[in-house]
Every structure is written in structure tokens, then in C-alpha cells.
């Protein structure tokens, strides 16, 4: 039936002088064959007998079962055409013209009959020849004005891909690329998509799920406005089964489930505190639609791919991995040392079989998010090469957003913190190819860099003392939870253990009077809570805010009377202010999602990030007698990697300049590779 399809294509071109399917590239030609129908032959060559058009149309049917089943059937139909089936149904008004048309029609039938006989004679040879379905590779490039840092997602039917692109002005949208077209079309209504890593498809390939404005949404690729499904700040992947259920993940949280029609999302998994798990991310349904795989991140770095089920709390360990995994075509796909691997996987008993096979090298990833730049559906694989750590540049910006310059060279930075005098920056740094992060100091005026910590553990989240002489940071030395350490900012002496307990801690702020250090702690019973550590001799920590929700990023006001922080008590994270010490007063500052609050040194303004639009927001506040605040207003849009527990910016004492951990725009980003029939490479 493949030969019959090819025969129909040849006859179509012989008759009309035009190819049945056309494309400017191999990819677009394949797309045309898969999705489009050729024009009726009579519309291109008016003397074509109608019945011949019908015969060829059946040869070119998309489904093999709808074509002629054998060459013998096709030959019989052609004989019928010769015996009179080709007579025109309606006489032409001019006899001479009718005779000419009939003469040409008979000539065409003779040619067709000869071609049919040739096909018939070749059938025994081709039916005996071994079948060879080779894979085909081609590239998908991004628009010139965009930057395709984020991985694409291939539709289940293998006909489309979606990409998350950042334009030059920082606006992030979802773009659709059909494989039978060279056009990349934006999906209007997806502006402000939080993370294109979290984009996923409906099983019928008609809808795309995504995260924006602190919510999970879906949009039809055919057009129309998006539909909000539920609250979901900072998404980290989703998956959709044929029963209409969506599983999705959020930064620093468990997996949730919600109907494709929307509603209240409910938790599905539970973090295992014995393993110090901090998040369940990147779920992916297996073919039965009941079981799924996901990445379990641990605060100790012991990250695992598990298989879970909608019907049971039990889970199965599949492999150790810092990055996500996917199932496709009988294989589990995962990345190991920047190499995309495929290993046979028995989806029935959840068993890995044989050894892994390499598919591609140099796969890009984001180790903080646990994401990797590949996607697969039945028969189609896509991936993009790149660094294992997002390259960032510390950049200065005015309140208008105008860039003023940079500090230090590009690298894998996070959590920048300005020294009190504004002359130095302490930052977490993880370079591509390295396993653990360290604290580095950058000189603002000279641009020099020096390494502060050297331990093989993960050191992150530096906080300056008010006089700039000391730095407190978090470290998981010893393989346990993150504890608080202190070191001289000039690098002299050894690190000192400042605070140790059974839970991980992230330092946030050292009060201007030097009396208190604020931090948030992960509690297995209450999520993340806010704590205050007196910097006096007894150093006995006290809780500031504990409860069933996650409270993070505590920032004491310059006068030490007010505490700003972020909390998800309303589902999404918002910025709040309370009295310090707490005495009942509480104010919601952000309108919509808000993270990473920062005070101006005089206490008259509060800043935060609105992640769904990647904007710096400013709020006028009055902290004289009682607390009062104005309406938040945006200052400018930023191009940063917003991560829930890692600060992306800092602000000078006067609130006039902002130091951003900006993503480096890729002017020559690597194209995305698409491979059709990718499993053929594993069967060779």
C-alpha cells in the first residue's frame, strides 16, 4: 500500500504537471503529506476523466486501509476505466472539443495502465525486500527577535511543536510551529507565560497547558482566548491524560491534580521528609493514564525519578537523576552528563530493561529547575543543545529600566546581594560543568571576582552584616540539611557554624542595627516558616510566623519595626507586611503574585517582583506611627530567571538603581533538532 500511494503521486504529476504534495524543505514536505489534500486533478487539467481522479484520490488516502489493498485491485479498476468508466457524465457543448478531450483522456489511461503494470510486476520484489524506516533529522529555528532558552514541547500526534520565547523587550509568549510549515506563530493570550518549561499538550493535540499570572491555563492552538483552570504559581511542568485529568507541579511543592475543565486543585503526592524532599516536579503520564513518572528533588541533592499512581500512594524508584525524564514509544528518556539517553521500559511492571542508548550529546538543561531541553511524542523527538546552567549577567538598571552597565563576567549566578556601601556584590555561583555552588565576591568598581567558599558542598544565599565585614550563607556540608554559616567577607579565617537544626534554612536579611538575622526554615509539618535569630551571645532562634502555609523571604524594615515577606496562604504567593515583633497588624501589599520584597533604606518604599509579567513593582509606604501603603505600580520589565527560593535582584540604598541577575540573550542560539522515527536509530 506504500507503493500504491507512490503510484498515485506519480500518476497525479503525470496527469497535471504538478506534484500532489509540495514543500520547501524535507520537513514541510513530510508535513504536507501528513496533513494536506491535493487539489482535484480536474481543477488543474480539465480533460482529466472524473473516474481517474477518483482512482488516484483513493491511492493517496492518508490511512493505508482506505487505499486500494493490492495492485491487482488497482489494475482491475483501471481496466474498468478503459472499458467505459471514463466516459464523461455531461456532454461538452462543442463536439470537436469533446473528441479532443476524449482522445487525451484515453491517452492518459494508456499511460496509467502501463504504469500500473509496472507496479504489478514490481510487487513481488518489494514485498520480499526488507523494510527500512530511516529516521530523518531537521532543524527548527527561532524568530530573529526572540531567544529560545526554553525547551519546546512536541504534540502527541507529532505534527506541532510549541516554543517559549523571550522577545528583545522581555515579553515571553508561547509560539506554535507546525512541522508542515516554516511559520512560527504566536499564541495570542499567552503573554507573560511564567515558564515555557512548563508548557504541555492535551492528548488530542488541540490544546496547550501553561502557567501565567500565577495560574494554570489552557489555550486552543486553533485560536481563541485562554481559559484559567486553577491557581498555580511558578509552574514546573504538567501532563494530561485522556480522562481529562491534569497533573502539574509548582516550584517547591508536591504534585497537584485538577480537571481539564478547571476547578480547585488538590494535592496528589506527599514530600518524604526522611529523604529531605523539597519538591516533586515534571510529571509525565504513562500510556495507561493512571500511572506517571516525576522528579523528586531533595535538599541533599539525592534526586530521583519515581513512578507514581493515581490509585495509590506507593511509588517505584526508576533511576537517580537531577533532571526530568519522559516516556515515549517503549523507552524512558533521560539526560546523563549532557547526553540524552533512551532505555527500554516496561510500562506494565515499571521495569527498566537492558542498558541505555545515547541519542544526542550536549543537551541543554537547568540544574536548579531540574529541567532538560528535550521533548518526545510517538515517533517524533526534539532537543536543543546548550549549557547545563543558565548563563546570567549582573546588570545595573535605572528605575526606568535603562541598562547602565554590568558587574563581572557572565556566569551561572543566583542570589545577588549588594554590600551595605554598594561597592561589592556577594553572589552564589555555579558554573557549567560544576556540581556544587559557592559564594563569590565581585568588586563593583573594578569588576574583579574572588571566591569566598571552597567546600565541595553547596553554599548559597549570601547575606551581608550591616558593617559589611561578615557574610552569612546556607550550606549542606555533611550531606544533611542546609545550615547557617558565617565567614569574614574579606576571606580571612574559616567558616563558622552559626545555627544547626534538623531542618534546612535559607538566610534572608540582617537588620541594620545588627541585632537580628531573618531566615526561613523548611518544617516537615508546617511547610516553610519564618524565623529570627538574635545575633547576641545566646543566639536562641524564635519563630516569627508558623502555620500550614509557606512563608518565605523575610525582610526587616530599616527601622526594625516591620517585617515584609511572601506567603502562599491565598494559593498564590503574595507580599505581606506585619508588625515586628508580631502584634496583630497585617497588610497585603501585592496585587496578584508577588515575590522577593526589598525595602528602600529610608523605609519609604517597598519593591518586589511580579513573576508572571517579570516586572519590578514599587509601593509607597509610610512607617512613621502606623503602617500605610499605596497602590503597587510597575517600574520596568526584567529578564531574570525567577526561582521561588532564590533572589533575582537587589536595590541600592536610595532605591534609584537595581542590580539584576539578567539572563544572557543568545544572539546565536542553537537551533532545535527534530528527529522523525527516532526509534529507528536504536534498532540499527
XYZ file of C-alpha atoms in Angstrom:
684
model
C 0.000 0.000 0.000
C 3.037 2.273 0.326
C 3.816 1.516 -3.327
C 0.201 2.254 -4.249
C 0.492 5.648 -2.539
C 3.673 6.366 -4.522
C 1.986 5.207 -7.723
C -0.863 7.669 -7.112
C 1.603 10.500 -6.605
C 3.384 9.681 -9.891
C 0.122 9.485 -11.882
C -1.067 12.748 -10.336
C 2.085 14.546 -11.517
C 1.970 12.872 -14.970
C -1.608 13.997 -15.461
C -1.496 17.537 -14.069
C 2.163 18.548 -14.376
C 2.083 19.428 -10.655
C 3.216 17.451 -7.613
C 0.479 16.122 -5.357
C 2.382 17.342 -2.280
C 4.969 20.104 -2.144
C 7.221 21.680 0.465
C 10.204 23.985 0.599
C 12.076 21.553 2.834
C 12.037 17.884 3.764
C 10.163 18.749 6.951
C 7.480 20.815 5.232
C 7.067 18.116 2.549
C 6.501 15.492 5.229
C 4.022 17.832 6.892
C 2.136 18.339 3.620
C 1.857 14.583 3.081
C 0.553 14.150 6.632
C -1.950 16.992 6.755
C -2.980 18.379 3.356
C -5.102 17.036 0.479
C -4.034 17.545 -3.154
C -6.258 19.614 -5.437
C -8.652 17.597 -7.650
C -6.840 16.750 -10.869
C -9.683 18.107 -12.984
C -9.148 21.557 -11.435
C -5.580 21.567 -12.775
C -6.137 19.602 -16.017
C -9.748 19.951 -17.182
C -9.509 16.968 -19.554
C -8.918 14.519 -16.689
C -11.637 11.811 -16.613
C -13.551 12.098 -13.299
C -13.186 8.392 -12.560
C -9.397 8.613 -12.967
C -9.419 11.412 -10.414
C -11.325 9.094 -8.055
C -8.860 6.233 -8.580
C -5.838 8.430 -7.839
C -7.517 10.050 -4.839
C -8.001 6.620 -3.299
C -4.334 5.814 -3.950
C -3.372 8.922 -1.965
C -5.599 8.273 1.058
C -3.892 9.106 4.371
C -4.919 5.871 6.048
C -3.443 2.729 4.398
C -6.695 0.836 4.997
C -8.558 3.365 2.857
C -6.313 2.809 -0.202
C -6.526 0.049 -2.771
C -5.469 -3.023 -0.838
C -3.484 -4.667 -3.641
C -2.037 -3.769 -7.039
C -4.491 -6.294 -8.512
C -7.428 -4.242 -7.197
C -5.946 -1.120 -8.725
C -5.351 -2.823 -12.070
C -8.968 -4.047 -12.165
C -10.187 -0.502 -11.547
C -8.011 0.858 -14.366
C -9.360 -1.788 -16.749
C -12.869 -0.679 -15.881
C -11.859 2.895 -16.731
C -10.649 1.696 -20.184
C -13.839 -0.314 -20.771
C -16.020 2.761 -20.484
C -15.927 4.040 -16.960
C -14.125 7.139 -18.164
C -16.922 8.446 -20.362
C -17.849 11.996 -19.353
C -21.041 12.280 -17.349
C -22.107 15.533 -19.042
C -21.590 16.064 -22.791
C -19.413 19.006 -23.726
C -21.192 21.752 -25.724
C -18.647 21.617 -28.536
C -18.305 18.227 -30.291
C -14.765 18.834 -31.561
C -13.590 19.806 -28.115
C -15.253 16.721 -26.636
C -13.439 14.485 -29.104
C -10.118 16.112 -28.272
C -10.750 15.673 -24.563
C -11.739 12.047 -25.002
C -8.655 11.392 -27.125
C -6.404 12.923 -24.432
C -8.247 11.046 -21.702
C -7.684 7.730 -23.498
C -4.013 8.616 -23.919
C -3.742 9.262 -20.208
C -5.442 5.971 -19.395
C -2.956 4.093 -21.568
C -0.059 5.737 -19.709
C -1.694 4.902 -16.397
C -2.225 1.292 -17.422
C 1.437 0.900 -18.381
C 2.475 2.398 -15.041
C 0.065 0.091 -13.222
C 1.534 -2.958 -14.955
C 4.998 -1.809 -13.910
C 3.823 -1.562 -10.299
C 2.229 -5.016 -10.540
C 5.442 -6.570 -11.831
C 7.474 -4.908 -9.067
C 5.258 -6.044 -6.178
C 6.948 -9.449 -5.662
C 10.353 -7.769 -5.417
C 9.323 -5.021 -2.990
C 7.255 -7.335 -0.819
C 10.271 -9.593 -0.409
C 12.728 -6.763 0.261
C 13.490 -5.871 3.899
C 11.689 -2.813 5.245
C 13.898 0.080 6.280
C 12.270 3.032 8.054
C 15.082 5.505 8.493
C 14.911 8.465 10.850
C 15.026 11.997 9.442
C 16.612 14.991 11.204
C 15.914 18.643 10.523
C 16.157 21.944 12.387
C 13.630 24.411 13.751
C 14.995 27.919 14.218
C 13.545 30.652 16.413
C 12.412 34.101 15.249
C 15.269 36.545 14.866
C 13.928 38.810 17.586
C 13.473 36.014 20.103
C 15.608 33.878 22.335
C 14.638 30.227 22.634
C 16.166 29.456 26.004
C 13.167 27.375 26.936
C 12.586 23.924 25.552
C 9.836 23.151 23.101
C 7.108 20.545 23.548
C 6.064 18.185 20.752
C 2.358 17.475 20.293
C 1.194 13.868 20.837
C 0.333 13.498 17.138
C 3.826 14.674 16.192
C 2.541 17.459 13.932
C 3.264 20.550 16.010
C 5.740 21.982 18.459
C 5.379 24.880 20.869
C 8.258 27.070 21.981
C 8.586 29.538 24.800
C 10.363 32.615 23.504
C 11.621 35.795 25.105
C 11.484 38.737 22.734
C 14.010 41.543 22.898
C 11.768 43.599 25.229
C 11.498 40.708 27.690
C 7.921 39.697 26.819
C 7.552 35.945 26.964
C 4.957 34.144 24.862
C 4.210 30.692 23.514
C 4.803 30.193 19.794
C 3.366 27.420 17.628
C 5.287 25.762 14.825
C 3.579 23.176 12.613
C 6.051 20.754 11.105
C 4.462 21.176 7.674
C 5.153 24.904 7.742
C 8.101 27.248 8.192
C 5.951 29.794 10.022
C 6.266 30.262 13.792
C 3.029 31.779 15.046
C 2.499 33.375 18.490
C -0.465 32.116 20.507
C -2.185 35.357 21.455
C -3.236 35.354 25.093
C -0.131 33.590 26.389
C 1.770 36.797 27.168
C 3.539 36.558 30.496
C 3.817 32.779 30.471
C 5.819 32.064 33.619
C 7.885 29.228 32.289
C 7.802 27.619 28.904
C 9.456 24.639 30.565
C 6.004 24.004 31.973
C 4.144 24.001 28.633
C 2.382 20.720 27.861
C -0.187 19.295 25.412
C -3.659 17.804 25.665
C -3.744 14.165 24.490
C -5.718 15.111 21.348
C -3.123 17.767 20.404
C -5.783 20.502 20.333
C -4.863 22.418 23.494
C -1.727 23.613 25.250
C -1.490 23.930 29.018
C 0.735 26.648 30.501
C 1.368 28.765 33.606
C 0.847 32.530 33.651
C -0.214 35.202 36.139
C 0.094 32.686 38.971
C -2.465 30.373 37.367
C -2.652 27.215 35.279
C -4.321 27.910 31.931
C -5.116 26.197 28.660
C -5.468 27.569 25.143
C -6.644 26.067 21.858
C -3.991 26.147 19.146
C -6.737 26.949 16.633
C -7.286 30.317 18.328
C -9.380 31.974 20.998
C -8.693 33.293 24.496
C -7.071 31.119 27.179
C -9.128 29.532 29.959
C -7.979 29.686 33.578
C -8.100 26.296 35.295
C -6.788 26.951 38.822
C -4.255 28.787 40.971
C -0.683 27.633 40.278
C 2.253 29.993 40.921
C 5.625 29.216 39.317
C 4.735 26.070 37.419
C 7.228 23.292 36.854
C 5.591 21.001 34.312
C 2.270 19.334 33.639
C 0.765 16.276 31.985
C -2.736 15.497 30.679
C -4.481 12.124 30.343
C -7.374 11.033 28.119
C -9.769 11.041 31.061
C -9.466 14.817 31.283
C -7.204 14.947 34.349
C -4.185 17.231 34.565
C -1.246 16.703 36.917
C 1.017 19.692 37.435
C 3.940 20.787 39.563
C 4.945 24.031 41.237
C 8.325 25.212 42.471
C 8.963 23.887 45.987
C 5.753 21.870 46.211
C 4.086 18.485 45.622
C 2.162 17.348 42.537
C -1.408 18.612 42.187
C -4.359 17.380 40.132
C -7.193 19.310 38.508
C -9.860 18.692 35.865
C -9.243 19.898 32.314
C -12.433 21.956 32.791
C -10.965 23.755 35.799
C -11.769 23.772 39.487
C -9.947 23.503 42.798
C -6.596 21.743 42.538
C -5.909 19.048 45.137
C -2.526 17.625 46.199
C -1.701 14.149 44.946
C 1.758 13.349 46.312
C 3.456 13.916 49.674
C 7.030 15.000 50.280
C 9.146 12.382 52.018
C 10.895 14.264 54.818
C 13.086 11.250 55.634
C 14.735 11.945 52.253
C 14.505 15.713 52.829
C 12.493 16.107 49.649
C 11.856 19.713 48.678
C 9.743 19.346 45.527
C 8.049 16.951 43.105
C 8.437 18.239 39.552
C 7.898 17.474 35.851
C 5.151 14.806 35.923
C 4.581 12.738 32.790
C 1.685 10.297 32.324
C 2.411 6.781 31.141
C 0.172 5.399 28.348
C -2.427 3.896 30.731
C -3.256 7.381 32.028
C -3.219 6.184 35.644
C 0.480 5.963 36.344
C 3.052 8.687 35.870
C 6.721 9.477 36.363
C 8.175 12.540 38.080
C 11.358 14.040 39.519
C 11.716 14.169 43.315
C 14.232 16.842 44.342
C 15.976 16.548 47.691
C 17.703 19.221 49.735
C 20.668 16.845 49.986
C 20.983 16.581 46.191
C 19.792 12.960 46.220
C 17.346 13.426 43.332
C 15.309 10.519 41.951
C 12.889 9.667 39.128
C 9.877 7.835 40.558
C 6.816 6.184 39.041
C 3.613 7.003 40.925
C -0.069 6.208 40.515
C -3.405 7.988 40.795
C -4.710 4.953 42.682
C -2.031 4.511 45.324
C 0.471 6.441 47.414
C 3.128 3.846 46.645
C 5.890 4.725 44.238
C 8.646 2.908 42.373
C 12.257 4.058 42.125
C 13.293 4.089 38.454
C 16.662 5.844 38.367
C 18.774 8.515 40.051
C 18.680 11.766 38.102
C 18.950 15.506 38.698
C 16.817 16.203 35.630
C 13.374 15.251 34.357
C 12.543 12.075 32.418
C 9.898 11.238 29.788
C 8.307 8.089 28.400
C 7.853 7.570 24.672
C 7.497 4.624 22.279
C 8.503 1.987 24.833
C 11.533 3.917 26.123
C 12.349 6.075 29.114
C 14.254 9.193 28.006
C 16.590 10.987 30.416
C 19.806 13.034 30.426
C 23.077 11.803 31.865
C 26.122 14.078 31.725
C 24.525 16.186 28.976
C 23.813 13.096 26.850
C 20.206 12.244 26.022
C 19.717 8.535 26.755
C 16.941 6.087 25.885
C 16.390 2.857 27.798
C 13.766 0.181 27.236
C 10.980 0.488 29.788
C 8.233 -1.991 30.595
C 5.294 0.250 31.404
C 3.298 -2.709 32.786
C 5.599 -3.697 35.629
C 7.581 -0.409 35.704
C 10.868 -2.117 34.955
C 13.917 -0.729 33.185
C 15.280 -3.223 30.671
C 18.706 -3.584 29.112
C 21.127 -0.707 29.011
C 20.698 2.913 27.950
C 21.443 4.061 24.381
C 22.776 7.553 23.582
C 20.603 9.660 21.275
C 22.242 13.092 21.320
C 25.045 14.904 23.119
C 25.350 18.372 24.602
C 21.714 18.554 25.738
C 20.928 21.827 27.500
C 19.399 21.811 30.963
C 18.714 23.877 34.060
C 20.038 22.111 37.139
C 18.182 24.417 39.525
C 14.824 23.646 37.961
C 15.577 20.016 37.137
C 14.555 20.641 33.541
C 16.228 19.406 30.364
C 15.793 20.666 26.823
C 14.160 17.723 25.081
C 10.643 16.531 24.285
C 9.206 13.429 22.639
C 5.955 12.010 21.311
C 5.185 8.855 19.381
C 7.661 8.932 16.519
C 8.983 12.487 16.956
C 11.852 13.623 19.176
C 13.100 17.183 19.658
C 16.016 18.576 21.599
C 18.313 21.549 21.859
C 21.932 21.715 22.873
C 23.260 24.237 25.345
C 24.827 24.830 28.734
C 23.793 22.940 31.853
C 23.498 26.191 33.780
C 21.635 29.258 32.558
C 24.231 31.932 31.870
C 23.441 35.219 33.593
C 24.985 38.684 33.780
C 24.747 41.059 36.739
C 23.431 44.289 35.215
C 22.665 47.748 36.589
C 19.356 49.408 35.679
C 17.717 52.740 36.360
C 14.152 52.932 37.667
C 13.078 53.466 34.061
C 14.663 50.147 33.098
C 17.569 51.684 31.182
C 20.640 49.493 31.461
C 23.644 51.276 32.932
C 26.329 48.620 32.765
C 27.335 45.260 34.196
C 29.353 43.753 37.022
C 31.806 40.932 36.365
C 31.737 38.400 33.542
C 28.683 36.263 32.639
C 28.376 33.068 34.668
C 25.862 30.841 36.465
C 24.887 33.386 39.140
C 21.997 33.483 41.594
C 21.007 35.336 44.793
C 22.964 38.614 44.260
C 23.345 40.727 47.415
C 24.801 44.249 47.492
C 27.120 45.174 50.365
C 25.815 47.983 52.630
C 28.167 50.506 50.971
C 27.153 49.289 47.487
C 30.765 48.626 46.461
C 30.683 44.798 46.438
C 28.295 42.047 45.439
C 28.080 38.646 47.109
C 26.588 36.039 44.831
C 26.007 32.300 44.503
C 27.879 30.910 41.513
C 27.555 27.556 39.771
C 29.471 27.326 36.526
C 28.574 24.956 33.696
C 30.092 21.539 34.285
C 30.414 22.018 38.050
C 28.408 20.049 40.589
C 28.265 22.358 43.612
C 27.804 26.090 44.090
C 29.995 28.516 46.060
C 29.891 32.108 47.302
C 31.843 34.662 45.259
C 32.544 38.368 45.842
C 32.517 40.821 42.912
C 34.015 44.299 43.130
C 31.530 46.777 41.617
C 34.030 49.439 40.553
C 36.884 47.236 39.353
C 34.853 44.265 38.086
C 37.179 41.740 39.758
C 35.915 38.483 41.244
C 37.150 36.416 44.174
C 35.929 33.130 45.551
C 34.847 33.162 49.211
C 33.955 29.491 49.900
C 35.748 26.367 48.713
C 33.952 23.463 50.372
C 32.694 20.700 47.991
C 29.192 21.136 49.433
C 26.570 23.566 48.093
C 26.977 27.082 49.502
C 24.352 29.675 48.570
C 22.195 32.674 49.554
C 24.758 35.148 50.992
C 23.644 37.902 53.403
C 25.841 40.855 54.462
C 26.300 42.109 58.006
C 25.373 45.816 58.464
C 29.042 46.850 58.518
C 29.951 44.657 55.530
C 32.578 42.680 57.439
C 30.748 39.353 57.614
C 28.665 37.143 55.333
C 26.130 34.548 56.431
C 25.191 31.817 53.958
C 23.481 28.422 53.747
C 25.417 25.187 53.215
C 24.624 21.475 53.231
C 28.040 20.400 54.465
C 27.991 16.878 55.807
C 25.253 15.872 53.367
C 22.427 16.933 55.682
C 20.026 19.868 55.712
C 21.198 23.371 54.836
C 22.572 25.078 57.946
C 23.677 28.662 58.548
C 27.389 29.508 58.364
C 29.313 32.763 58.799
C 32.608 33.964 57.292
C 34.698 37.114 57.100
C 33.807 38.861 53.809
C 37.496 39.522 53.117
C 38.099 35.763 53.067
C 40.154 35.595 56.257
C 39.740 32.622 58.584
C 37.453 29.640 58.356
C 33.690 29.403 58.149
C 31.898 29.144 61.478
C 28.714 27.152 62.036
C 26.168 29.756 63.096
C 22.996 27.697 63.537
C 22.209 23.997 63.187
C 18.949 22.040 63.448
C 17.096 19.170 61.775
C 15.582 21.432 59.104
C 17.062 23.313 56.156
C 17.395 27.085 56.482
C 17.877 29.947 53.990
C 19.149 33.311 55.346
C 17.478 36.453 54.026
C 18.258 39.640 55.911
C 20.499 41.095 58.640
C 18.832 44.026 60.400
C 20.510 47.438 60.141
C 21.095 47.594 63.882
C 22.863 44.234 63.715
C 20.575 42.602 66.297
C 18.630 40.094 64.170
C 19.140 37.708 61.272
C 15.971 36.611 59.481
C 15.655 33.291 57.662
C 13.031 30.805 56.540
C 13.087 27.165 57.524
C 11.537 24.066 55.975
C 9.354 22.311 58.544
C 8.099 18.792 57.654
C 4.805 19.516 59.428
C 4.170 23.152 58.535
C 5.946 23.783 55.252
C 8.265 26.799 55.311
C 8.189 29.167 58.290
C 9.813 32.472 59.195
C 12.385 32.635 61.989
C 14.515 35.284 63.657
C 17.982 34.614 65.053
C 19.233 37.125 67.662
C 22.884 37.887 66.902
C 23.683 38.233 70.615
C 25.672 35.709 72.622
C 22.809 33.285 73.394
C 21.661 33.112 69.730
C 18.413 31.333 70.500
C 16.145 31.463 67.396
C 12.471 32.334 67.750
C 9.671 31.791 65.232
C 8.134 34.858 63.657
C 5.411 33.151 61.616
C 4.444 29.473 61.627
C 1.440 27.849 60.047
C 0.112 25.454 57.403
C 1.294 27.681 54.523
C 4.683 28.512 53.053
C 6.176 31.801 54.239
C 9.481 32.833 52.678
C 11.872 35.776 52.106
C 11.515 37.705 55.411
C 12.885 41.272 55.210
C 13.029 43.579 58.245
C 12.359 47.248 57.584
C 15.274 49.670 58.133
C 13.775 50.875 61.431
C 13.296 47.263 62.585
C 9.542 47.662 63.223
C 8.019 45.854 60.232
C 8.557 42.524 58.518
C 7.874 42.079 54.788
C 7.615 38.538 53.402
C 5.912 36.332 50.797
C 3.266 33.727 51.617
C 1.043 31.341 49.649
C -1.837 31.434 52.123
C -4.177 32.522 49.295
C -2.920 29.823 46.927
C -0.531 32.080 45.013
C 2.361 33.903 46.642
C 1.669 37.483 47.734
C 3.774 40.054 49.576
C 2.639 40.943 53.117
C 3.826 43.186 55.939
C 3.391 42.527 59.674
C 4.495 44.248 62.863
C 7.810 43.176 64.330
C 7.589 41.694 66.856
C 4.171 40.406 65.692
C 1.248 42.169 67.408
C -1.723 41.519 65.127
C -1.208 44.049 62.353
C -1.070 42.613 58.835
C -1.275 44.154 55.341
C -1.331 42.559 51.872
C 0.967 44.616 49.662
C 0.982 42.928 46.241
C -1.956 42.837 43.879
C -1.583 39.424 42.318
C 1.501 37.268 42.657
C 4.456 38.882 44.413
C 7.887 37.637 45.452
C 11.227 38.894 46.790
C 10.303 42.046 48.769
C 13.036 44.662 49.338
C 12.966 47.852 51.437
C 14.423 51.171 50.413
C 16.971 52.290 53.035
C 14.734 55.139 54.321
C 11.777 52.763 54.671
C 9.517 54.866 52.437
C 9.266 52.419 49.558
C 8.926 48.677 49.119
C 9.869 46.734 45.975
C 9.003 43.237 44.784
C 8.889 41.104 41.634
C 5.660 40.260 39.845
C 6.813 36.941 38.269
C 4.066 36.393 35.699
C 4.987 39.626 33.926
C 8.646 39.742 35.065
C 8.319 43.297 36.365
C 9.839 45.216 39.256
C 6.968 46.682 41.284
C 7.201 49.641 43.652
C 4.879 50.569 46.541
C 4.986 53.812 48.534
C 4.812 53.111 52.265
C 4.620 55.168 55.455
C 6.188 53.592 58.541
C 6.089 56.559 60.934
C 3.338 55.932 63.502
C 1.339 53.180 61.805
C 1.914 51.278 58.609
C 0.310 52.652 55.447
C 0.885 51.710 51.823
C -0.101 52.890 48.381
C -1.057 51.071 45.173
C 1.714 48.973 43.564
C 2.941 50.277 40.213
C 5.394 48.725 37.760
C 8.798 50.294 37.235
C 10.178 48.216 34.374
C 10.233 44.749 32.888
C 13.160 42.467 33.695
C 14.727 39.438 32.054
C 15.585 37.247 35.037
C 15.165 33.617 35.999
C 12.561 33.809 38.787
C 13.035 30.898 41.184
C 10.874 30.668 44.286
C 13.616 30.430 46.904
C 16.394 32.376 45.157
C 16.507 36.158 44.956
C 16.925 37.603 41.476
C 17.867 41.223 42.272
C 18.960 43.798 44.830
C 18.461 47.551 45.079
C 20.701 50.422 46.164
C 20.038 52.250 49.436
C 18.369 55.203 47.680
C 16.146 52.958 45.534
C 17.389 54.533 42.300
C 19.387 51.654 40.833
C 18.679 47.933 40.614
C 21.186 45.123 40.250
C 19.550 42.324 38.251
C 20.685 38.765 37.661
C 19.736 39.017 33.992
C 19.607 36.092 31.604
C 22.154 36.384 28.835
C 20.414 36.843 25.488
C 21.574 34.270 22.982
C 22.167 36.132 19.741
C 23.174 32.914 18.040
C 21.216 30.311 19.960
C 21.462 26.756 18.740
C 18.531 25.569 16.636
C 16.158 22.890 17.837
C 16.713 19.481 16.279
C 13.651 17.435 15.325
C 14.012 13.720 14.617
C 11.213 11.723 12.998
C 11.047 7.966 13.567
C 13.774 8.357 16.190
C 13.423 4.783 17.490
C 14.865 3.518 14.188
C 18.260 4.737 15.396
C 18.008 2.422 18.408
C 17.101 -0.601 16.296
C 20.090 -0.420 13.973
